Amino acid sequence: MEEIKITRTEHPKEKTPSDKLGFGKVFSDHMFLMNYDEGQGWHDPRIVPYGPIELMPCANVFHYAQEIFEGLKAYRTAEGTVQLFRPTENIKRMNNSAARLCIPQIPEDIYLEALKKLVEVDADWVPEDYGTSLYLRPFVIATDAQLGVHAGHHYIFCIIASPSGSYYPEGMAPVKIMIENRDVRAVRGGTGYAKCGGNYAASLRAGEEAEKRGFSQVLWLDGVHMKYIEEVGAMNVMFKINGRVVTPDISGGTVLPGITRKSCIEVLRDWGYQVEERDISVDELIDAAENGALEEAWGCGTAAVISPMGMLSYDGKDHVIHNNEIGPLTQRLYDELTGIQWGKVPDQRGWIVKVC
Ligand SMILES: *Cc1c(COP(=O)(O)O)cnc(C)c1O
């Protein structure tokens, strides 16, 4: 494995107080870079001062969106140590996304070392308060300077780090969700399971419209029948119906295989819950909401961890879930996962990777 070369900044930036951070607006002093050139493979792994990347206007990524990304966090424990949550899951998923987008595989050992080294170099940037974190954003872009529609021969792998405030500065609160029946996020054979920028570009319109109507996110339906539930916004989704937890099956390739989703399923099964990964039609869901069988509903993803749903709107009709209050299982899952991530709850499953 090629050694990561470190060039420290000579102009460290001033830190923003953690109540003013928000999400993804402030960036740490350094970033990780590595290049790929055909014939040479991945080379020159390095940590350098955070700053602009220079590309030709014709660079592949600007036109044909050959891009993939990941999202994970570094957490500071009450003892002051810094840790990652299941980072090898992000590494494996990024390589699955890479395979779909014709991007060369990134060696897992260099990737993990890059995450750890960057967090170590920028350890001062991991905020202290419970709920705050250093958000890590690895991404790959195709940089070929030509307009032909082909997979690139040259790439940049970059990791940037953004100290982020708590997702719930005023405490976790249920959100209103609109079931989307015009736009779709993914189709069979497409890129739904890959974490790529193109999926997000296509999802913006529905999200903007929903916000205008007073909802915080949309619930996506499948692209073939407009009938089966897929995801909520950029999160996976779970429902508690008649005591069991139900979540959309990911084997069709249209749902992003979330690491929070996977972790929720493992924790729920350990607690003795039956978790069903299967198709859920919007009719089944609305029936369950109407006859009282729908007990709780939540979204799950790295940013929010757990996001309780208080209301579902479909075809102009509103359905309140659990009195628009946080359900007990939703709360318990949130407490367990955040407890492990911030080091309050013992990590019995080997999910934590200590950095420094
Ligand atoms: C990243 C992402 C998720 C959540 O994945 P986590 O690994 O739990 O953060 C869910 N859906 C979409 C579309 C995503 O991009």
Coordinates of C-alpha atoms and ligand atoms in Angstrom, one line a residue:
M1 CA 0.0 0.0 0.0
E2 CA 1.3 3.4 -1.0
E3 CA 1.9 5.7 2.0
I4 CA -0.4 8.7 2.4
K5 CA 1.7 11.9 2.1
I6 CA 0.6 14.6 4.4
T7 CA 1.0 18.3 3.7
R8 CA -0.4 20.4 6.6
T9 CA -2.0 23.8 6.1
E10 CA 0.0 26.9 7.1
H11 CA -3.3 28.8 7.6
P12 CA -5.5 26.9 10.0
K13 CA -9.1 28.3 10.0
E14 CA -11.0 29.5 12.9
K15 CA -13.5 27.0 14.3
T16 CA -17.2 27.7 14.2
P17 CA -19.1 27.2 17.5
S18 CA -21.1 24.0 17.3
D19 CA -24.5 25.7 17.6
K20 CA -23.7 27.7 14.5
L21 CA -22.5 24.8 12.3
G22 CA -25.7 23.5 10.6
F23 CA -25.0 20.8 8.0
G24 CA -22.4 20.8 5.3
K25 CA -21.5 24.5 5.3
V26 CA -18.2 24.5 7.2
F27 CA -15.2 22.5 6.1
S28 CA -12.1 21.3 8.0
D29 CA -8.5 22.3 7.2
H30 CA -7.6 19.3 5.0
M31 CA -8.9 16.9 2.4
F32 CA -7.7 13.6 1.0
L33 CA -6.9 13.2 -2.7
M34 CA -5.9 10.3 -4.9
N35 CA -5.7 10.1 -8.7
Y36 CA -6.5 7.3 -11.1
D37 CA -4.9 7.2 -14.5
E38 CA -5.4 4.3 -16.9
G39 CA -2.3 2.2 -17.0
Q40 CA -1.2 3.5 -13.6
G41 CA -4.2 2.7 -11.4
W42 CA -4.9 4.6 -8.2
H43 CA -1.8 6.6 -7.1
D44 CA -0.5 9.5 -5.1
P45 CA -2.7 9.2 -2.0
R46 CA -2.3 12.5 -0.1
I47 CA -3.7 14.8 2.5
V48 CA -3.5 18.5 1.5
P49 CA -5.0 21.8 2.7
Y50 CA -8.7 22.0 1.8
G51 CA -9.2 24.0 -1.4
P52 CA -10.5 24.2 -5.0
I53 CA -10.0 21.4 -7.5
E54 CA -9.1 22.6 -11.0
L55 CA -10.8 20.9 -13.9
M56 CA -11.2 21.5 -17.6
P57 CA -14.8 22.7 -18.5
C58 CA -15.1 19.7 -20.8
A59 CA -14.4 17.3 -17.9
N60 CA -16.6 14.2 -18.1
V61 CA -18.2 14.7 -14.7
F62 CA -19.7 18.0 -15.7
H63 CA -21.6 16.6 -18.6
Y64 CA -22.4 13.0 -18.1
A65 CA -22.4 12.9 -14.3
Q66 CA -19.9 10.0 -13.9
E67 CA -19.8 10.5 -10.1
I68 CA -20.3 8.5 -6.9
F69 CA -20.2 9.5 -3.3
E70 CA -20.6 8.3 0.3
G71 CA -21.6 9.8 3.6
L72 CA -20.4 8.8 7.1
K73 CA -19.5 10.5 10.4
A74 CA -16.7 10.7 12.9
Y75 CA -18.1 10.9 16.4
R76 CA -16.5 12.2 19.6
T77 CA -17.2 10.2 22.7
A78 CA -17.6 11.7 26.2
E79 CA -14.0 10.5 27.0
G80 CA -12.7 12.7 24.1
T81 CA -11.8 9.8 21.7
V82 CA -12.9 9.8 18.1
Q83 CA -14.5 6.9 16.3
L84 CA -16.2 5.8 13.0
F85 CA -19.4 3.7 12.6
R86 CA -19.1 0.7 10.2
P87 CA -16.8 2.4 7.8
T88 CA -16.1 -0.7 5.8
E89 CA -19.8 -0.9 4.9
N90 CA -19.4 2.5 3.2
I91 CA -16.3 1.4 1.4
K92 CA -17.9 -1.8 0.1
R93 CA -21.0 0.2 -1.0
M94 CA -18.9 2.8 -2.8
N95 CA -17.2 0.0 -4.7
N96 CA -20.6 -1.4 -5.7
S97 CA -21.6 2.1 -6.9
A98 CA -18.3 2.3 -8.7
A99 CA -19.0 -0.9 -10.6
R100 CA -22.4 0.4 -11.7
L101 CA -20.9 3.7 -12.9
C102 CA -17.9 2.1 -14.7
I103 CA -15.5 3.7 -12.1
P104 CA -12.4 1.7 -11.1
Q105 CA -12.5 -0.1 -7.8
I106 CA -10.8 1.6 -4.9
P107 CA -8.5 -0.6 -2.8
E108 CA -10.3 -1.1 0.6
D109 CA -7.2 -0.8 2.7
I110 CA -6.1 2.6 1.2
Y111 CA -9.7 3.8 1.5
L112 CA -10.0 3.0 5.2
E113 CA -6.5 4.4 5.9
A114 CA -7.5 7.6 4.1
L115 CA -10.6 8.0 6.3
K116 CA -8.7 7.4 9.5
K117 CA -5.7 9.6 8.6
L118 CA -7.9 12.5 7.5
V119 CA -9.9 12.3 10.7
E120 CA -6.7 12.1 12.7
V121 CA -5.1 15.1 11.0
D122 CA -8.4 17.1 11.5
A123 CA -9.2 15.6 14.9
D124 CA -9.6 19.2 16.3
W125 CA -12.5 19.6 13.9
V126 CA -14.6 16.8 15.4
P127 CA -17.1 18.8 17.6
E128 CA -17.7 17.8 21.2
D129 CA -21.4 18.0 21.9
Y130 CA -23.6 14.8 21.8
G131 CA -25.3 14.8 18.4
T132 CA -22.6 16.7 16.6
S133 CA -20.1 15.1 14.4
L134 CA -17.5 15.5 11.6
Y135 CA -19.4 14.5 8.5
L136 CA -17.1 12.8 5.9
R137 CA -17.9 13.0 2.3
P138 CA -15.8 10.7 0.0
F139 CA -16.5 11.0 -3.7
V140 CA -15.1 10.1 -7.1
I141 CA -15.4 12.1 -10.3
A142 CA -14.3 11.4 -13.9
T143 CA -12.0 14.1 -15.0
D144 CA -11.2 13.2 -18.7
A145 CA -10.9 16.3 -20.8
Q146 CA -13.1 15.3 -23.7
L147 CA -16.8 15.2 -24.6
G148 CA -17.1 11.7 -26.0
V149 CA -19.7 9.6 -24.2
H150 CA -17.5 7.0 -22.7
A151 CA -16.4 5.8 -19.3
G152 CA -13.5 7.9 -18.1
H153 CA -9.8 7.0 -18.0
H154 CA -8.9 9.5 -15.4
Y155 CA -10.5 10.0 -12.0
I156 CA -10.1 11.9 -8.7
F157 CA -11.0 10.3 -5.4
C158 CA -11.5 13.0 -2.7
I159 CA -12.6 13.0 0.9
I160 CA -13.8 16.3 2.5
A161 CA -14.8 16.7 6.1
S162 CA -17.5 19.0 7.5
P163 CA -18.1 19.6 11.2
S164 CA -21.9 19.4 11.6
G165 CA -24.3 20.4 14.3
S166 CA -26.9 18.2 15.7
Y167 CA -29.6 17.1 13.2
Y168 CA -32.1 17.8 15.9
P169 CA -31.0 21.0 17.7
E170 CA -34.5 21.2 19.2
G171 CA -35.0 17.5 19.8
M172 CA -36.3 14.8 17.5
A173 CA -39.7 15.7 16.1
P174 CA -42.1 13.9 13.8
V175 CA -42.3 15.1 10.1
K176 CA -45.0 15.4 7.5
I177 CA -44.5 13.2 4.4
M178 CA -46.3 13.4 1.0
I179 CA -46.6 10.3 -1.1
E180 CA -45.2 11.2 -4.5
N181 CA -47.3 10.0 -7.5
R182 CA -45.6 11.8 -10.4
D183 CA -41.8 11.6 -10.2
V184 CA -39.9 8.4 -9.4
R185 CA -36.4 8.1 -8.0
A186 CA -35.3 4.9 -9.6
V187 CA -36.3 2.2 -12.0
R188 CA -35.3 -1.4 -12.3
G189 CA -32.0 -1.7 -14.2
G190 CA -31.2 1.9 -13.3
T191 CA -28.9 3.3 -10.6
G192 CA -31.2 3.3 -7.6
Y193 CA -28.9 1.1 -5.5
A194 CA -25.8 3.2 -6.3
K195 CA -25.1 6.4 -4.4
C196 CA -24.5 8.7 -7.3
G197 CA -25.2 12.4 -7.9
G198 CA -27.5 11.7 -10.9
N199 CA -30.1 10.1 -8.6
Y200 CA -30.2 13.2 -6.5
A201 CA -30.5 15.6 -9.5
A202 CA -33.6 13.6 -10.6
S203 CA -35.1 13.7 -7.2
L204 CA -34.9 17.4 -6.5
R205 CA -38.2 18.5 -8.2
A206 CA -40.4 16.3 -6.1
G207 CA -38.7 17.4 -2.9
E208 CA -39.0 21.1 -3.8
E209 CA -42.7 20.7 -4.6
A210 CA -43.4 18.9 -1.4
E211 CA -41.6 21.6 0.6
K212 CA -43.7 24.3 -1.1
R213 CA -46.8 22.4 0.1
G214 CA -45.6 22.2 3.7
F215 CA -44.2 18.7 3.7
S216 CA -40.6 17.9 4.7
Q217 CA -40.1 15.0 2.3
V218 CA -41.7 12.7 -0.2
L219 CA -42.3 9.0 0.0
W220 CA -41.2 7.4 -3.2
L221 CA -43.1 4.8 -5.1
D222 CA -41.7 2.2 -7.5
G223 CA -41.1 3.3 -11.1
V224 CA -43.0 0.5 -12.8
H225 CA -46.4 0.3 -11.0
M226 CA -46.3 3.5 -8.9
K227 CA -47.6 1.3 -6.2
Y228 CA -44.8 -0.1 -4.0
I229 CA -43.1 2.0 -1.3
E230 CA -39.3 2.5 -1.9
E231 CA -37.7 5.2 0.2
V232 CA -38.5 8.5 2.0
G233 CA -36.5 11.5 0.7
A234 CA -32.9 10.3 0.8
M235 CA -33.6 7.8 3.6
N236 CA -34.7 4.3 3.9
V237 CA -38.1 3.7 5.4
M238 CA -39.6 1.4 8.1
F239 CA -43.1 0.8 9.3
K240 CA -44.4 -0.9 12.4
I241 CA -47.6 -2.7 11.5
N242 CA -49.4 -4.9 13.9
G243 CA -46.3 -5.3 16.1
R244 CA -44.0 -6.3 13.2
V245 CA -41.5 -4.1 11.4
V246 CA -41.8 -4.0 7.7
T247 CA -39.3 -2.4 5.3
P248 CA -39.0 -2.4 1.5
D249 CA -36.9 -5.2 0.0
I250 CA -33.7 -4.1 -1.6
S251 CA -33.1 -7.0 -3.9
G252 CA -34.7 -5.3 -6.9
G253 CA -31.9 -2.8 -7.1
T254 CA -34.1 0.4 -6.9
V255 CA -33.6 1.0 -3.1
L256 CA -30.3 2.3 -1.7
P257 CA -29.0 -0.3 0.7
G258 CA -28.6 2.0 3.7
I259 CA -26.2 1.1 6.5
T260 CA -28.6 2.7 9.0
R261 CA -31.3 0.4 7.6
K262 CA -29.1 -2.6 7.9
S263 CA -28.1 -1.6 11.5
C264 CA -31.8 -1.1 12.5
I265 CA -32.7 -4.5 11.2
E266 CA -29.9 -6.2 13.1
V267 CA -30.8 -4.4 16.3
L268 CA -34.5 -5.0 15.9
R269 CA -33.9 -8.8 15.4
D270 CA -31.7 -8.9 18.4
W271 CA -34.5 -7.3 20.4
G272 CA -36.8 -10.1 19.2
Y273 CA -38.8 -8.2 16.6
Q274 CA -39.9 -9.8 13.4
V275 CA -38.6 -7.7 10.5
E276 CA -40.0 -8.3 7.1
E277 CA -38.1 -7.2 4.0
R278 CA -40.7 -7.2 1.3
D279 CA -42.9 -5.3 -1.1
I280 CA -45.3 -2.9 0.7
S281 CA -48.0 -1.4 -1.5
V282 CA -49.3 2.1 -0.9
D283 CA -52.8 0.5 -0.5
E284 CA -51.6 -1.8 2.3
L285 CA -50.0 1.2 4.0
I286 CA -53.0 3.4 3.7
D287 CA -55.3 0.6 4.9
A288 CA -53.1 0.0 7.9
A289 CA -53.1 3.8 8.7
E290 CA -56.9 3.8 8.4
N291 CA -57.7 0.8 10.5
G292 CA -55.1 1.6 13.2
A293 CA -52.6 -1.2 12.4
L294 CA -49.9 1.3 11.4
E295 CA -48.4 1.9 14.8
E296 CA -45.2 3.8 13.9
A297 CA -43.2 4.9 10.9
W298 CA -39.7 6.3 10.5
G299 CA -37.0 7.1 8.0
C300 CA -33.4 6.1 8.6
G301 CA -30.1 7.3 7.3
T302 CA -26.7 8.5 8.5
A303 CA -27.6 12.2 8.7
A304 CA -30.7 12.0 10.9
V305 CA -30.1 8.4 12.1
I306 CA -33.9 8.1 12.7
S307 CA -36.6 10.5 11.6
P308 CA -40.1 9.8 12.9
M309 CA -43.1 10.3 10.6
G310 CA -46.1 12.0 12.1
M311 CA -48.3 12.3 9.1
L312 CA -48.7 10.8 5.6
S313 CA -50.5 12.5 2.9
Y314 CA -51.8 10.5 -0.2
D315 CA -54.1 11.7 -2.9
G316 CA -55.0 14.8 -0.9
K317 CA -55.9 12.9 2.2
D318 CA -53.9 13.1 5.5
H319 CA -53.2 10.2 7.7
V320 CA -51.9 10.9 11.2
I321 CA -49.4 8.3 12.6
H322 CA -49.1 7.6 16.4
N323 CA -50.9 10.9 17.2
N324 CA -48.1 12.8 15.5
E325 CA -45.8 11.8 18.4
I326 CA -42.6 9.9 18.5
G327 CA -43.4 6.2 18.9
P328 CA -41.7 4.1 21.6
L329 CA -39.8 1.8 19.2
T330 CA -38.7 4.8 17.1
Q331 CA -37.3 6.4 20.2
R332 CA -35.6 3.2 21.4
L333 CA -33.9 2.6 18.0
Y334 CA -32.7 6.2 18.0
D335 CA -31.3 5.9 21.5
E336 CA -29.6 2.6 20.8
L337 CA -27.9 3.7 17.5
T338 CA -26.9 7.1 18.6
G339 CA -25.7 5.6 21.9
I340 CA -23.4 3.2 20.0
Q341 CA -22.2 5.9 17.7
W342 CA -21.3 8.5 20.4
G343 CA -20.0 5.8 22.7
K344 CA -22.6 5.9 25.4
V345 CA -23.9 2.3 24.7
P346 CA -21.4 -0.5 24.5
D347 CA -20.6 -1.7 21.0
Q348 CA -21.4 -5.4 21.1
R349 CA -21.4 -6.0 17.4
G350 CA -17.9 -4.7 16.4
W351 CA -19.4 -1.7 14.5
I352 CA -17.1 0.9 16.0
V353 CA -13.6 1.7 14.5
K354 CA -11.6 3.9 16.9
V355 CA -9.4 6.5 15.2
C356 CA -7.7 8.5 18.0
Ligands
LIG1 C1 -27.3 7.5 1.6 C2 -28.7 7.1 1.3 C3 -29.6 6.4 2.3 C4 -29.1 6.1 3.7 O1 -28.0 5.3 3.7 P1 -27.1 5.3 5.1 O2 -26.0 4.4 4.8 O3 -28.0 4.7 6.1 O4 -26.7 6.7 5.4 C5 -30.8 6.1 1.9 N1 -31.3 6.4 0.7 C6 -30.6 7.2 -0.2 C7 -31.2 7.5 -1.5 C8 -29.3 7.5 0.1 O5 -28.6 8.2 -0.8

